[in-house]
Amino acid sequence: MPIEPRPVLKLAKVQDMNIKEGATVLVRVDYNVPMKDGVVTDDTRIRESQKTVKYLLDKKCKVVLIAHFGRPKGKVEPKYSLKPVVPYVEKIMGVKVHFGEDCIGPSALSAIQGAGQSEIVLLENLRYHPEEEKNDDNFGKELAKNGEFFVQEAFGALHRAHASTSAVTKYLPGGIGFLVQKELEYLEKIMTNPQRPYVAVVGGAKVSDKIDVLYSLIDRVDAILVGGAMAYTFLAAQNTNIGKSLVEQDKIEEAKKIILKAFKNNVDFMLPSDHIAVKEVKEGAEKHVTQSMAIPDDMIAVDIGPRTEMVFSDKIKAAKTIFWNGPMGIFEMKDFVSGTKSVAYAIAEATKKGAITILGGGDTVSALKVSGIKPDEVSHCSTGGGASLEFVEGKILPGVQALNKN
């Protein structure tokens, strides 16, 4: 089904918002970072907000950051506090960061009053309040009291209609930061006028997670390369023996429809032609390369095979536009990472040759890391898996809709 082009780029941008010098600016960021024992193990999301925050600090603004962390389910749980993030924000932004013990009310306002120009205030976890996830209007109004302008910089939260992405926009002049601009502009490129050939690489465990995105891609791409455990459901739909490999029995009929739609649309729908298979999924397991698409009865496929690696790599290197979502195998185990690495290398090579390459989804970014490919070796790594997939599905993101409306 053809999808209307969305009015994404009509949104106000932070650089065009006439934010006056010294203003207090409320910025919704995505600081839902991986943390172990109070130590941030990956600060990418904090770094991604740097350009917008520094732009505002240079205008002598007081920058008030709001974010969620984990799933505290609407109550205060110390393990979900954003306080441990403060030193990382200080280090990355290079200025003093004050902490507000709540995201609304007197403690938030007093932390903001205590900060000077060109300083940052990080407020406590939005999700300590059940009203956040309910998109409660009054909670949005309370959040709006923390600033004079609102800047949306949490791309990873745009697919959720929460108070900090939706309700708050009714009460402050709002726009999007540099990260959200970059995310939407790149995703818009592959939605409206992609250079051809356009190849999508789709992996991961479940067909059920990717049904809508596959239907949307079939309307746009020239080829879809399917890997990961979801490939076995498609192989089962073609009556190929898949041994003990993971299969979603209740999605076999849907898989048949997707294959048929790709055929009707003249889209090359490519499944693995061989596999790495084992008798037991564990490090050091004896690996077998299957002779064909079929997997022996007593085996579980854990990665695409060497022939598939070659075929997929050639297809990727010949493409002008590439969208990659999801690994090709159990990449978390070093024995089964080869297929995912081969895709990452081919995408990096295609980027060097001028292709536009976009990675959507958390697992895909982790897969890139495991492959030793740096994020700047591809055109764009999306910071929001759910948001980027919903955008590619053609859905209007609630956080974008709210800013458009208000």
Short mmCIF file of C-alpha atoms in Angstrom, two decimals, residues 32-343:
data_model
loop_
_atom_site.label_atom_id
_atom_site.label_comp_id
_atom_site.label_asym_id
_atom_site.label_seq_id
_atom_site.Cartn_x
_atom_site.Cartn_y
_atom_site.Cartn_z
CA ASN A 32 18.12 5.11 28.87
CA VAL A 33 21.73 3.90 28.80
CA PRO A 34 23.05 0.43 29.71
CA MET A 35 24.27 0.48 33.32
CA LYS A 36 25.89 -2.11 35.57
CA ASP A 37 26.36 -1.51 39.32
CA GLY A 38 25.88 2.25 38.85
CA VAL A 39 28.44 2.40 36.02
CA VAL A 40 27.35 3.45 32.52
CA THR A 41 28.72 0.78 30.16
CA ASP A 42 27.89 2.62 26.91
CA ASP A 43 27.52 6.41 26.80
CA THR A 44 26.59 6.63 23.08
CA ARG A 45 23.13 8.06 23.78
CA ILE A 46 24.57 10.82 25.96
CA ARG A 47 27.12 11.70 23.26
CA GLU A 48 24.38 11.77 20.62
CA SER A 49 22.66 14.64 22.47
CA GLN A 50 25.89 16.67 22.69
CA LYS A 51 25.41 18.82 19.57
CA THR A 52 22.00 20.13 20.67
CA VAL A 53 22.98 20.65 24.32
CA LYS A 54 26.20 22.49 23.39
CA TYR A 55 24.33 24.64 20.87
CA LEU A 56 22.02 25.79 23.70
CA LEU A 57 24.88 26.22 26.20
CA ASP A 58 26.65 28.46 23.66
CA LYS A 59 23.52 30.65 23.67
CA LYS A 60 24.01 30.98 27.46
CA CYS A 61 20.84 28.96 28.02
CA LYS A 62 20.09 27.01 31.14
CA VAL A 63 19.51 23.48 29.80
CA VAL A 64 17.03 21.28 31.69
CA LEU A 65 17.25 17.63 30.67
CA ILE A 66 14.38 15.18 31.16
CA ALA A 67 14.63 11.44 30.45
CA HIS A 68 13.35 8.02 31.44
CA PHE A 69 15.49 5.15 32.67
CA GLY A 70 14.41 1.51 32.77
CA ARG A 71 10.90 0.48 33.78
CA PRO A 72 10.18 1.54 37.37
CA LYS A 73 6.42 1.22 36.67
CA GLY A 74 5.35 4.57 38.07
CA LYS A 75 7.03 4.37 41.47
CA VAL A 76 10.36 5.46 42.94
CA GLU A 77 12.96 2.69 42.74
CA PRO A 78 16.53 3.80 43.56
CA LYS A 79 18.05 1.36 41.05
CA TYR A 80 16.34 3.35 38.28
CA SER A 81 17.65 6.74 39.40
CA LEU A 82 19.31 8.94 36.78
CA LYS A 83 21.71 10.34 39.41
CA PRO A 84 24.61 8.00 38.40
CA VAL A 85 24.40 9.51 34.90
CA VAL A 86 25.35 13.02 36.15
CA PRO A 87 29.19 12.60 36.04
CA TYR A 88 28.99 11.21 32.50
CA VAL A 89 26.92 14.18 31.32
CA GLU A 90 29.39 16.56 33.03
CA LYS A 91 32.34 14.89 31.33
CA ILE A 92 30.77 14.82 27.85
CA MET A 93 29.26 18.33 27.96
CA GLY A 94 32.17 19.92 29.85
CA VAL A 95 29.99 21.98 32.22
CA LYS A 96 28.50 21.74 35.71
CA VAL A 97 25.44 19.47 35.93
CA HIS A 98 22.93 19.97 38.77
CA PHE A 99 20.57 17.16 39.72
CA GLY A 100 16.88 17.56 40.54
CA GLU A 101 15.47 14.89 42.87
CA ASP A 102 12.16 14.97 40.95
CA CYS A 103 11.16 15.93 37.40
CA ILE A 104 8.27 18.19 38.48
CA GLY A 105 7.33 20.35 41.46
CA PRO A 106 9.41 22.27 44.03
CA SER A 107 12.55 20.09 43.97
CA ALA A 108 12.77 20.33 40.17
CA LEU A 109 12.18 24.09 40.19
CA SER A 110 14.69 24.74 42.99
CA ALA A 111 17.40 22.73 41.14
CA ILE A 112 16.69 24.83 38.04
CA GLN A 113 16.80 28.10 40.01
CA GLY A 114 20.12 27.02 41.56
CA ALA A 115 21.78 26.58 38.16
CA GLY A 116 23.51 29.40 36.31
CA GLN A 117 23.57 30.34 32.63
CA SER A 118 25.35 27.78 30.40
CA GLU A 119 24.79 25.09 33.03
CA ILE A 120 22.76 21.89 32.91
CA VAL A 121 20.11 20.46 35.21
CA LEU A 122 19.32 16.75 34.88
CA LEU A 123 15.96 15.92 36.45
CA GLU A 124 15.04 12.56 37.98
CA ASN A 125 13.46 9.68 36.03
CA LEU A 126 10.18 10.65 34.32
CA ARG A 127 8.83 7.14 34.82
CA TYR A 128 8.80 7.51 38.61
CA HIS A 129 5.40 9.08 37.84
CA PRO A 130 2.69 6.80 36.37
CA GLU A 131 1.28 9.88 34.60
CA GLU A 132 4.27 9.95 32.21
CA GLU A 133 3.33 6.75 30.36
CA LYS A 134 -0.38 7.66 30.48
CA ASN A 135 0.37 10.88 28.55
CA ASP A 136 -1.42 12.74 31.35
CA ASP A 137 -2.22 16.32 30.40
CA ASN A 138 -1.65 17.82 33.86
CA PHE A 139 1.70 16.05 34.14
CA GLY A 140 2.66 17.53 30.74
CA LYS A 141 1.68 20.96 32.07
CA GLU A 142 3.84 20.45 35.18
CA LEU A 143 6.82 19.41 33.03
CA ALA A 144 6.34 22.56 30.94
CA LYS A 145 6.87 24.71 34.06
CA ASN A 146 10.54 23.64 33.92
CA GLY A 147 11.36 25.72 30.83
CA GLU A 148 10.40 28.43 28.35
CA PHE A 149 11.02 26.32 25.24
CA PHE A 150 10.83 22.57 24.55
CA VAL A 151 13.31 20.66 22.38
CA GLN A 152 12.66 17.02 21.46
CA GLU A 153 15.94 15.10 21.23
CA ALA A 154 14.81 11.59 22.26
CA PHE A 155 14.35 9.87 18.91
CA GLY A 156 14.15 6.49 20.67
CA ALA A 157 11.00 7.62 22.51
CA LEU A 158 9.14 9.27 19.60
CA HIS A 159 7.01 6.17 18.91
CA ARG A 160 5.46 6.42 22.37
CA ALA A 161 2.65 8.85 23.20
CA HIS A 162 3.92 9.82 26.67
CA ALA A 163 3.61 13.11 28.55
CA SER A 164 7.24 14.04 27.79
CA THR A 165 6.82 13.41 24.04
CA SER A 166 3.23 14.52 23.55
CA ALA A 167 1.30 16.35 26.33
CA VAL A 168 4.17 18.75 27.15
CA THR A 169 4.18 20.08 23.57
CA LYS A 170 0.80 21.78 24.16
CA TYR A 171 2.28 24.12 26.74
CA LEU A 172 5.63 25.29 25.31
CA PRO A 173 6.90 26.41 21.91
CA GLY A 174 8.67 23.28 20.67
CA GLY A 175 10.97 21.88 18.02
CA ILE A 176 13.44 19.10 17.29
CA GLY A 177 17.14 18.90 18.12
CA PHE A 178 19.98 18.01 15.75
CA LEU A 179 19.89 14.26 16.48
CA VAL A 180 16.16 13.93 15.76
CA GLN A 181 16.66 16.02 12.59
CA LYS A 182 19.40 13.66 11.41
CA GLU A 183 17.36 10.54 12.25
CA LEU A 184 14.24 11.74 10.45
CA GLU A 185 16.10 13.11 7.42
CA TYR A 186 17.96 9.82 6.84
CA LEU A 187 14.87 7.68 7.35
CA GLU A 188 12.87 9.97 5.06
CA LYS A 189 15.52 9.43 2.34
CA ILE A 190 14.90 5.69 2.28
CA MET A 191 11.12 6.15 2.45
CA THR A 192 10.51 8.67 -0.31
CA ASN A 193 13.19 8.64 -2.98
CA PRO A 194 15.86 5.98 -2.41
CA GLN A 195 18.71 5.52 -4.87
CA ARG A 196 18.55 2.12 -6.54
CA PRO A 197 19.23 -0.74 -6.20
CA TYR A 198 17.72 -0.57 -2.70
CA VAL A 199 18.46 -3.62 -0.55
CA ALA A 200 17.01 -4.36 2.91
CA VAL A 201 18.77 -6.82 5.21
CA VAL A 202 16.37 -8.12 7.86
CA GLY A 203 17.34 -10.51 10.65
CA GLY A 204 16.60 -11.24 14.28
CA ALA A 205 14.61 -13.93 16.00
CA LYS A 206 10.94 -13.39 15.21
CA VAL A 207 8.87 -12.89 12.07
CA SER A 208 6.10 -11.56 14.33
CA ASP A 209 8.25 -8.52 15.23
CA LYS A 210 8.91 -7.69 11.58
CA ILE A 211 5.64 -8.40 9.71
CA ASP A 212 4.67 -4.73 9.23
CA VAL A 213 8.18 -3.64 8.35
CA LEU A 214 8.51 -6.43 5.75
CA TYR A 215 5.21 -5.47 4.07
CA SER A 216 6.31 -1.83 3.98
CA LEU A 217 9.77 -2.69 2.60
CA ILE A 218 8.28 -4.88 -0.16
CA ASP A 219 6.58 -1.72 -1.50
CA ARG A 220 9.92 0.07 -1.72
CA VAL A 221 12.96 -2.16 -2.13
CA ASP A 222 14.51 -4.19 -4.94
CA ALA A 223 15.70 -7.03 -2.69
CA ILE A 224 15.21 -8.31 0.87
CA LEU A 225 17.89 -10.53 2.41
CA VAL A 226 16.52 -12.53 5.34
CA GLY A 227 18.74 -14.02 8.05
CA GLY A 228 18.57 -14.79 11.76
CA ALA A 229 16.10 -17.22 13.32
CA MET A 230 13.19 -15.57 11.48
CA ALA A 231 14.54 -17.10 8.24
CA TYR A 232 13.60 -20.60 9.47
CA THR A 233 9.90 -19.70 9.62
CA PHE A 234 10.09 -18.58 5.97
CA LEU A 235 11.95 -21.78 5.02
CA ALA A 236 9.29 -23.84 6.85
CA ALA A 237 6.64 -21.92 4.85
CA GLN A 238 8.32 -23.28 1.69
CA ASN A 239 8.28 -26.83 3.10
CA THR A 240 12.05 -26.86 3.60
CA ASN A 241 13.28 -29.09 6.42
CA ILE A 242 14.57 -26.90 9.27
CA GLY A 243 15.60 -29.57 11.80
CA LYS A 244 15.27 -28.38 15.41
CA SER A 245 15.66 -24.71 14.48
CA LEU A 246 13.40 -22.06 15.96
CA VAL A 247 10.13 -21.65 14.05
CA GLU A 248 6.95 -19.66 14.73
CA GLN A 249 4.30 -22.18 13.71
CA ASP A 250 1.52 -19.60 14.03
CA LYS A 251 3.28 -17.28 11.55
CA ILE A 252 3.85 -19.76 8.71
CA GLU A 253 0.73 -18.63 6.80
CA GLU A 254 1.79 -14.98 7.21
CA ALA A 255 5.27 -15.90 5.94
CA LYS A 256 3.71 -17.45 2.81
CA LYS A 257 1.76 -14.22 2.17
CA ILE A 258 4.93 -12.12 2.53
CA ILE A 259 6.83 -14.37 0.07
CA LEU A 260 3.91 -14.14 -2.39
CA LYS A 261 3.68 -10.36 -2.10
CA ALA A 262 7.44 -10.04 -2.75
CA PHE A 263 7.05 -12.25 -5.85
CA LYS A 264 4.13 -10.14 -7.15
CA ASN A 265 6.12 -6.94 -6.55
CA ASN A 266 9.14 -8.35 -8.36
CA VAL A 267 11.22 -8.07 -5.18
CA ASP A 268 14.10 -10.51 -4.84
CA PHE A 269 13.25 -12.23 -1.50
CA MET A 270 16.45 -14.06 -0.56
CA LEU A 271 16.62 -16.71 2.16
CA PRO A 272 19.82 -18.47 3.32
CA SER A 273 21.01 -21.11 0.83
CA ASP A 274 23.15 -22.78 3.51
CA HIS A 275 23.55 -22.62 7.29
CA ILE A 276 25.91 -23.12 10.19
CA ALA A 277 24.19 -25.80 12.29
CA VAL A 278 24.98 -27.44 15.64
CA LYS A 279 23.54 -30.26 17.74
CA GLU A 280 23.55 -28.06 20.85
CA VAL A 281 23.72 -24.27 21.15
CA LYS A 282 26.86 -23.63 23.20
CA GLU A 283 30.33 -22.12 22.78
CA GLY A 284 32.73 -24.65 21.31
CA ALA A 285 29.94 -26.78 19.79
CA GLU A 286 30.98 -28.69 16.68
CA LYS A 287 29.80 -26.65 13.68
CA HIS A 288 28.44 -28.18 10.48
CA VAL A 289 27.88 -26.36 7.19
CA THR A 290 24.69 -27.63 5.56
CA GLN A 291 24.85 -28.61 1.89
CA SER A 292 21.64 -26.77 1.05
CA MET A 293 18.74 -24.75 2.49
CA ALA A 294 17.60 -27.87 4.35
CA ILE A 295 18.78 -28.43 7.93
CA PRO A 296 19.31 -32.02 9.22
CA ASP A 297 16.66 -33.35 11.64
CA ASP A 298 18.96 -33.45 14.68
CA MET A 299 20.45 -29.97 14.19
CA ILE A 300 19.73 -26.34 15.02
CA ALA A 301 20.79 -23.56 12.63
CA VAL A 302 22.64 -20.75 14.42
CA ASP A 303 24.00 -18.58 11.57
CA ILE A 304 23.92 -18.18 7.81
CA GLY A 305 26.44 -20.36 5.97
CA PRO A 306 29.52 -19.33 3.92
CA ARG A 307 27.72 -19.54 0.54
CA THR A 308 24.93 -17.29 1.84
CA GLU A 309 27.55 -14.88 3.22
CA MET A 310 29.02 -14.56 -0.28
CA VAL A 311 25.66 -14.13 -2.04
CA PHE A 312 24.38 -11.59 0.52
CA SER A 313 27.68 -9.65 0.48
CA ASP A 314 27.67 -9.36 -3.33
CA LYS A 315 24.06 -8.12 -3.30
CA ILE A 316 24.86 -5.54 -0.59
CA LYS A 317 28.02 -4.25 -2.32
CA ALA A 318 26.07 -3.65 -5.55
CA ALA A 319 23.36 -1.61 -3.77
CA LYS A 320 23.03 2.19 -3.64
CA THR A 321 20.68 2.24 -0.61
CA ILE A 322 20.79 -0.28 2.26
CA PHE A 323 18.62 -0.63 5.36
CA TRP A 324 19.79 -3.20 7.92
CA ASN A 325 17.76 -4.38 10.88
CA GLY A 326 18.66 -7.46 12.91
CA PRO A 327 21.60 -9.90 13.11
CA MET A 328 22.12 -12.95 10.86
CA GLY A 329 22.69 -15.43 13.69
CA ILE A 330 23.30 -15.80 17.42
CA PHE A 331 25.94 -13.05 17.23
CA GLU A 332 26.22 -12.77 21.04
CA MET A 333 28.20 -16.05 20.91
CA LYS A 334 31.55 -15.60 19.20
CA ASP A 335 31.29 -18.96 17.40
CA PHE A 336 28.15 -17.86 15.56
CA VAL A 337 29.01 -14.28 14.58
CA SER A 338 30.49 -14.84 11.12
CA GLY A 339 27.31 -14.13 9.09
CA THR A 340 26.57 -10.92 10.95
CA LYS A 341 30.18 -9.77 10.52
CA SER A 342 30.10 -10.47 6.79
CA VAL A 343 26.99 -8.28 6.41
#
